[in-house]
PDB file of C-alpha atoms in Angstrom:
ATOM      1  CA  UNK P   1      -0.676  10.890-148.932  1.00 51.00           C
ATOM      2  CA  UNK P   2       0.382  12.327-152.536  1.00 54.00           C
ATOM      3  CA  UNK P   3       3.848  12.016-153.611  1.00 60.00           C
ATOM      4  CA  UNK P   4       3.177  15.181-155.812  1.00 61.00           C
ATOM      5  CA  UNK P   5       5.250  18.118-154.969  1.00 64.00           C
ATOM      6  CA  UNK P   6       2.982  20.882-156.042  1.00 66.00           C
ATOM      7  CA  UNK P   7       0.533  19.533-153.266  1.00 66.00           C
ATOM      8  CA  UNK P   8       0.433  20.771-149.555  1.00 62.00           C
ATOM      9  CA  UNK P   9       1.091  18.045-147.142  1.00 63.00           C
ATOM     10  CA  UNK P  10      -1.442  16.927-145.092  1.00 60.00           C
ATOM     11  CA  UNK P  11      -1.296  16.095-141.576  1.00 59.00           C
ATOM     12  CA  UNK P  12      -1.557  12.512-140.684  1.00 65.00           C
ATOM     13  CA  UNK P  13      -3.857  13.025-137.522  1.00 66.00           C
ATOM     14  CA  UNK P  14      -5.593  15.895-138.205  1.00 62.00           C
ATOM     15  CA  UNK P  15      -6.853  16.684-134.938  1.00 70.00           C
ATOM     16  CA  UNK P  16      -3.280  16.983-133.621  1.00 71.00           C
ATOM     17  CA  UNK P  17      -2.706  20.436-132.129  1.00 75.00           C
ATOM     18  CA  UNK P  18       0.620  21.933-133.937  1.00 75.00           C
ATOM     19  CA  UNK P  19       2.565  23.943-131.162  1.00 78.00           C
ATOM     20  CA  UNK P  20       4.648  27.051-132.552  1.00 81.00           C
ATOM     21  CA  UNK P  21       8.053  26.925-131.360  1.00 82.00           C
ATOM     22  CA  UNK P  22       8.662  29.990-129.095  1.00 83.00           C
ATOM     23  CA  UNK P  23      12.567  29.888-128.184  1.00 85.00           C
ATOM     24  CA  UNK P  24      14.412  29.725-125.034  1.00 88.00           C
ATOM     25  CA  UNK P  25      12.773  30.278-121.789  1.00 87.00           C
ATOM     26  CA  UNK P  26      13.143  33.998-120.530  1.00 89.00           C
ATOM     27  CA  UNK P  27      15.699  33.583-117.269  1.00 90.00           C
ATOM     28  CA  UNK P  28      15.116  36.130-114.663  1.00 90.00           C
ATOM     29  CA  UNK P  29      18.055  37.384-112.375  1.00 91.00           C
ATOM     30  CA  UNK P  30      18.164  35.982-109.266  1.00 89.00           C
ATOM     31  CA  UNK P  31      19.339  37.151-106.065  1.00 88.00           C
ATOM     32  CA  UNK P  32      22.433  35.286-104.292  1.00 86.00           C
ATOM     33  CA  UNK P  33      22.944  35.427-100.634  1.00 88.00           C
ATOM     34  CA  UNK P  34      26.604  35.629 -99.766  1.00 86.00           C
ATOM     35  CA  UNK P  35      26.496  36.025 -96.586  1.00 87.00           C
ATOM     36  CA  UNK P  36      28.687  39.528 -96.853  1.00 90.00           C
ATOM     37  CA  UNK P  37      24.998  41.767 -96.900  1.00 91.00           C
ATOM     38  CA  UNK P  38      25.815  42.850 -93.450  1.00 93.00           C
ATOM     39  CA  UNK P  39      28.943  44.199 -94.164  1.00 95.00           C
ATOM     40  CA  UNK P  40      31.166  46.754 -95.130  1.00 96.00           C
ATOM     41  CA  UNK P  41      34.051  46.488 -97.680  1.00 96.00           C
ATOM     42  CA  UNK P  42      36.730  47.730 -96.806  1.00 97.00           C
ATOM     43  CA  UNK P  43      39.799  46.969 -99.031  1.00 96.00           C
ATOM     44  CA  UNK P  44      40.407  43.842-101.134  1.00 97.00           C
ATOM     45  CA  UNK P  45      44.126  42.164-102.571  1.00 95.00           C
ATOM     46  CA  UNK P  46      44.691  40.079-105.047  1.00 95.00           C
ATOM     47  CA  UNK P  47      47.213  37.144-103.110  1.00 95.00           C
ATOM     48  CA  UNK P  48      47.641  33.777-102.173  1.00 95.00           C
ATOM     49  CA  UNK P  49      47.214  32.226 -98.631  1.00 94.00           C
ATOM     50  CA  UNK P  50      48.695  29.608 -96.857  1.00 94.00           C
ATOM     51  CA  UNK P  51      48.132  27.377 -94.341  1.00 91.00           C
ATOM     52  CA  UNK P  52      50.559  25.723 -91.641  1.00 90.00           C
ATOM     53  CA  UNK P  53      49.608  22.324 -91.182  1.00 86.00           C
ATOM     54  CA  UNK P  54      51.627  19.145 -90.523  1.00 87.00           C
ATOM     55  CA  UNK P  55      54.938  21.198 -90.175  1.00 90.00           C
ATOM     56  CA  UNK P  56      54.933  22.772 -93.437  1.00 91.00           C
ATOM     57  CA  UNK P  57      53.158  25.923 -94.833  1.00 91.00           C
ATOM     58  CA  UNK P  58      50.368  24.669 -97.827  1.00 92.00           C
ATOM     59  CA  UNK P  59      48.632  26.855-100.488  1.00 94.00           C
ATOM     60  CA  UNK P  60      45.091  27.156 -99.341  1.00 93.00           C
ATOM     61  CA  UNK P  61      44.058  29.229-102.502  1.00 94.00           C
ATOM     62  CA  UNK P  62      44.682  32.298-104.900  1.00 96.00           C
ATOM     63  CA  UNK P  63      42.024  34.919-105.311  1.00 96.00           C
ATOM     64  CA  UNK P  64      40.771  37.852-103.852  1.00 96.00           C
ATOM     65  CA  UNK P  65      41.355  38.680-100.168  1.00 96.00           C
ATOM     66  CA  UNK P  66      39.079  40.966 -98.689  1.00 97.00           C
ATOM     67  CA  UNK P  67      38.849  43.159 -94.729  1.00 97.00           C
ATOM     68  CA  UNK P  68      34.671  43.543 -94.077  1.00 97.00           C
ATOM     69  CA  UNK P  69      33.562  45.784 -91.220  1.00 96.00           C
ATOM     70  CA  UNK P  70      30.134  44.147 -89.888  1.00 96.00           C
ATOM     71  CA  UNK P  71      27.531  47.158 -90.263  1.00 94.00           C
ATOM     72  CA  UNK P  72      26.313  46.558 -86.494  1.00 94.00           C
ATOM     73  CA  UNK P  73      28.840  45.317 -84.421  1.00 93.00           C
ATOM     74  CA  UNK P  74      31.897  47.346 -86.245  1.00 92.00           C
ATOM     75  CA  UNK P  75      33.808  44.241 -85.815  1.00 94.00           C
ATOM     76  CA  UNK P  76      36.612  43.292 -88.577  1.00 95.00           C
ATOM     77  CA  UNK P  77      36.958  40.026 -90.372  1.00 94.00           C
ATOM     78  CA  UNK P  78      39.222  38.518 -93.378  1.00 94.00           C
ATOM     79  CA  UNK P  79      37.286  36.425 -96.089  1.00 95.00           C
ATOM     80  CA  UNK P  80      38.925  35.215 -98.900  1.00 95.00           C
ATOM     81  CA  UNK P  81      37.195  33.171-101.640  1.00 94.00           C
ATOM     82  CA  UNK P  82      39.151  30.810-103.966  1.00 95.00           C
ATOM     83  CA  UNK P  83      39.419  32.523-107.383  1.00 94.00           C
ATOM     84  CA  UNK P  84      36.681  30.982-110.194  1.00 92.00           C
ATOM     85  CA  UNK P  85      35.254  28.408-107.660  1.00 93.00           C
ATOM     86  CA  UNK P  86      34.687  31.043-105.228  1.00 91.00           C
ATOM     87  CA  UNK P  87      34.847  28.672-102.347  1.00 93.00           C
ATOM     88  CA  UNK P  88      35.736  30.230 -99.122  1.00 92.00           C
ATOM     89  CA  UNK P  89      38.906  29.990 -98.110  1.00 93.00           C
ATOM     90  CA  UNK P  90      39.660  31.992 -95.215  1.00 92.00           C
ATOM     91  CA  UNK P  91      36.821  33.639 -92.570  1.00 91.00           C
ATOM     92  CA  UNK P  92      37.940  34.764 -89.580  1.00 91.00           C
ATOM     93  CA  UNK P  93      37.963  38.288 -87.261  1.00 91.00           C
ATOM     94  CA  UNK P  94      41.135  40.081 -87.795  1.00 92.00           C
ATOM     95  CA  UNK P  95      43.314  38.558 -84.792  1.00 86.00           C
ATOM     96  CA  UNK P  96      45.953  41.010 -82.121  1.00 84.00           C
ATOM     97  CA  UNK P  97      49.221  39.602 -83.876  1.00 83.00           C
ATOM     98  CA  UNK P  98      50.433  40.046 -87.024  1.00 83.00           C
ATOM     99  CA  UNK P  99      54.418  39.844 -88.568  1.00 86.00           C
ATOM    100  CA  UNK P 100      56.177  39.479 -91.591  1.00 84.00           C
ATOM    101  CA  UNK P 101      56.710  36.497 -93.214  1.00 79.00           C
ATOM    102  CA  UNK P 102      60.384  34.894 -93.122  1.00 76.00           C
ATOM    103  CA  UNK P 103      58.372  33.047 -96.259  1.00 70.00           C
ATOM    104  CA  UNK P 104      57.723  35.284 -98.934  1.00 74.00           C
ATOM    105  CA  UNK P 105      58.826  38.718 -99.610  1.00 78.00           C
ATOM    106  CA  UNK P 106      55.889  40.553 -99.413  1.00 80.00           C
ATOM    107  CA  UNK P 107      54.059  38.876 -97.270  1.00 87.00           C
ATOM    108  CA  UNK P 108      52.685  38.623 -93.389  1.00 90.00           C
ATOM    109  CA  UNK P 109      51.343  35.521 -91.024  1.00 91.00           C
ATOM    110  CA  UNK P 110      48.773  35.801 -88.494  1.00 91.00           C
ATOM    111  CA  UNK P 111      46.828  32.962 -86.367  1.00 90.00           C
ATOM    112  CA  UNK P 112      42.967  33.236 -86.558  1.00 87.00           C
ATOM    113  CA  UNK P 113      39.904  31.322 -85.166  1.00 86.00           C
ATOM    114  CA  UNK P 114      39.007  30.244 -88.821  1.00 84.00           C
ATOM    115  CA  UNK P 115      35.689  29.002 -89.942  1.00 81.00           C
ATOM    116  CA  UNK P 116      36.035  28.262 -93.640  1.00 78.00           C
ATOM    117  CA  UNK P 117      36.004  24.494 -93.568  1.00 78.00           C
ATOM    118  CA  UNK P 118      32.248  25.186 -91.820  1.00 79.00           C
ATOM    119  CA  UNK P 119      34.074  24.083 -87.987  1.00 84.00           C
ATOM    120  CA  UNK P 120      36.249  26.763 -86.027  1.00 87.00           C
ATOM    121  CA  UNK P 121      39.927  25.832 -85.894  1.00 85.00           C
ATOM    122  CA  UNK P 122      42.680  27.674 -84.500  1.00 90.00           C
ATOM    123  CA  UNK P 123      45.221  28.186 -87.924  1.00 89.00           C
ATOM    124  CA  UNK P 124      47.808  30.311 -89.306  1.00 91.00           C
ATOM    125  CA  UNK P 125      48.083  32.003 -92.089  1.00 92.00           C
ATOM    126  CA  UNK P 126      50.367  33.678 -94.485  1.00 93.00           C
ATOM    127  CA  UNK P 127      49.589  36.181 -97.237  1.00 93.00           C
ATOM    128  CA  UNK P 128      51.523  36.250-100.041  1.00 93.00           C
ATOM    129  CA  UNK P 129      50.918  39.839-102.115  1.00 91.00           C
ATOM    130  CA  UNK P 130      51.857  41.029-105.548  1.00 89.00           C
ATOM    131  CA  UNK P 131      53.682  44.504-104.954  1.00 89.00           C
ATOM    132  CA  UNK P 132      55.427  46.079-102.315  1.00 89.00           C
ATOM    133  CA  UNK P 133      52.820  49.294-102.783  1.00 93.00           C
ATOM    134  CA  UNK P 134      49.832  46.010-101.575  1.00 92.00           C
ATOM    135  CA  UNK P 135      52.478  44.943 -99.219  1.00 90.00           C
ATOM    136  CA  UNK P 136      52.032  48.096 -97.125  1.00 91.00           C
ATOM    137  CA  UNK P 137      48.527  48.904 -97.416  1.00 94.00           C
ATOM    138  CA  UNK P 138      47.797  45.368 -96.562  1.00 93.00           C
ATOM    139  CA  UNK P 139      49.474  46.065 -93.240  1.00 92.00           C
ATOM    140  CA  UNK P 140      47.841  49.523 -92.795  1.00 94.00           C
ATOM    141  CA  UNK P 141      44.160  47.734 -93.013  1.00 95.00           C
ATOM    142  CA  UNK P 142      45.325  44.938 -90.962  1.00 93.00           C
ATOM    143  CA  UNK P 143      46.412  47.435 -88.274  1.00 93.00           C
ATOM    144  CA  UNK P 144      43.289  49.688 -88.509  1.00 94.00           C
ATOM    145  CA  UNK P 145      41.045  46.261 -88.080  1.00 94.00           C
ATOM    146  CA  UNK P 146      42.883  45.310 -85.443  1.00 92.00           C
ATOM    147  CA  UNK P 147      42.302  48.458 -83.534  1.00 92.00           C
ATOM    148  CA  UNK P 148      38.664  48.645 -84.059  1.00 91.00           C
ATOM    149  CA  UNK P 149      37.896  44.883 -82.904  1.00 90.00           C
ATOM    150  CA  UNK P 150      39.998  45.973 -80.210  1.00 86.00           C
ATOM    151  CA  UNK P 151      37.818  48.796 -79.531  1.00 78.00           C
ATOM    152  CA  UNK P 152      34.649  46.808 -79.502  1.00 65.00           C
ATOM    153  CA  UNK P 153      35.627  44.286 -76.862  1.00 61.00           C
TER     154      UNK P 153
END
């Protein structure tokens, strides 16, 4: 090997194959399963839910809060997904009995069958919404699901 500058370098193995760098790998989009391809949107709300458990009501997340009509059976559920994480936090069919919350201003509670935590539990909820304007079409939705899970029984 020549320490002269003017000279090429040579390879110290010369049968060594050289590989060009290329870059980064090409990623191509990939399809995620939700779970919600079978149904319907029908409204989402920005809000936080709670849970009653162990005689005191507990925030069970913040995110979006959305009503889904299943395409085949028409039936009406409530999934909510934690905001960022999107863990599920609420999934359950919209249930006969809803009122207003004596806990937050614009809010409701409601007992479902809920199946979040992957087991079905019998829980209530309460909703806690941003505006009065959310406050009543939440209601409105709730009251339309309820009639159309009525309706398929």
């Amino acid at each position: 090997m020549s320490l002269d500058p003017a000279e090429p370098p040579i390879p110290e193995d010369p049968e060594e194959e050289i590989i060009p760098y290329v870059g980064p790998p090409k990623l191509l989009p990939v399809a995620i399963k939700t779970g919600e391809e079978d149904f319907e949107l029908l409204m989402t709300f920005k809000c936080k839910l709670y849970r009653f458990r162990n005689e005191e009501w507990k925030q069970r997340g913040q995110g979006i809060l959305k009503f889904l009509k299943h395409q085949e059976t028409k039936k009406c559920r409530i999934l909510m997904r934690q905001d960022a994480t999107y863990f599920i936090r609420a999934n359950h069919l919209v249930s006969e009995t809803i009122v207003k919350s004596m806990f937050h201003q614009f809010g409701y509670e409601w007992i479902g069958q809920d199946h979040s935590d992957g087991e079905t539990k019998l829980e209530q909820f309460s909703v806690k919404l941003e505006s009065e304007e959310d406050f009543d079409k939440f209601y409105q939705q709730y009251e339309e699901c309820r009639i159309l899970n009525k309706d398929e029984d």
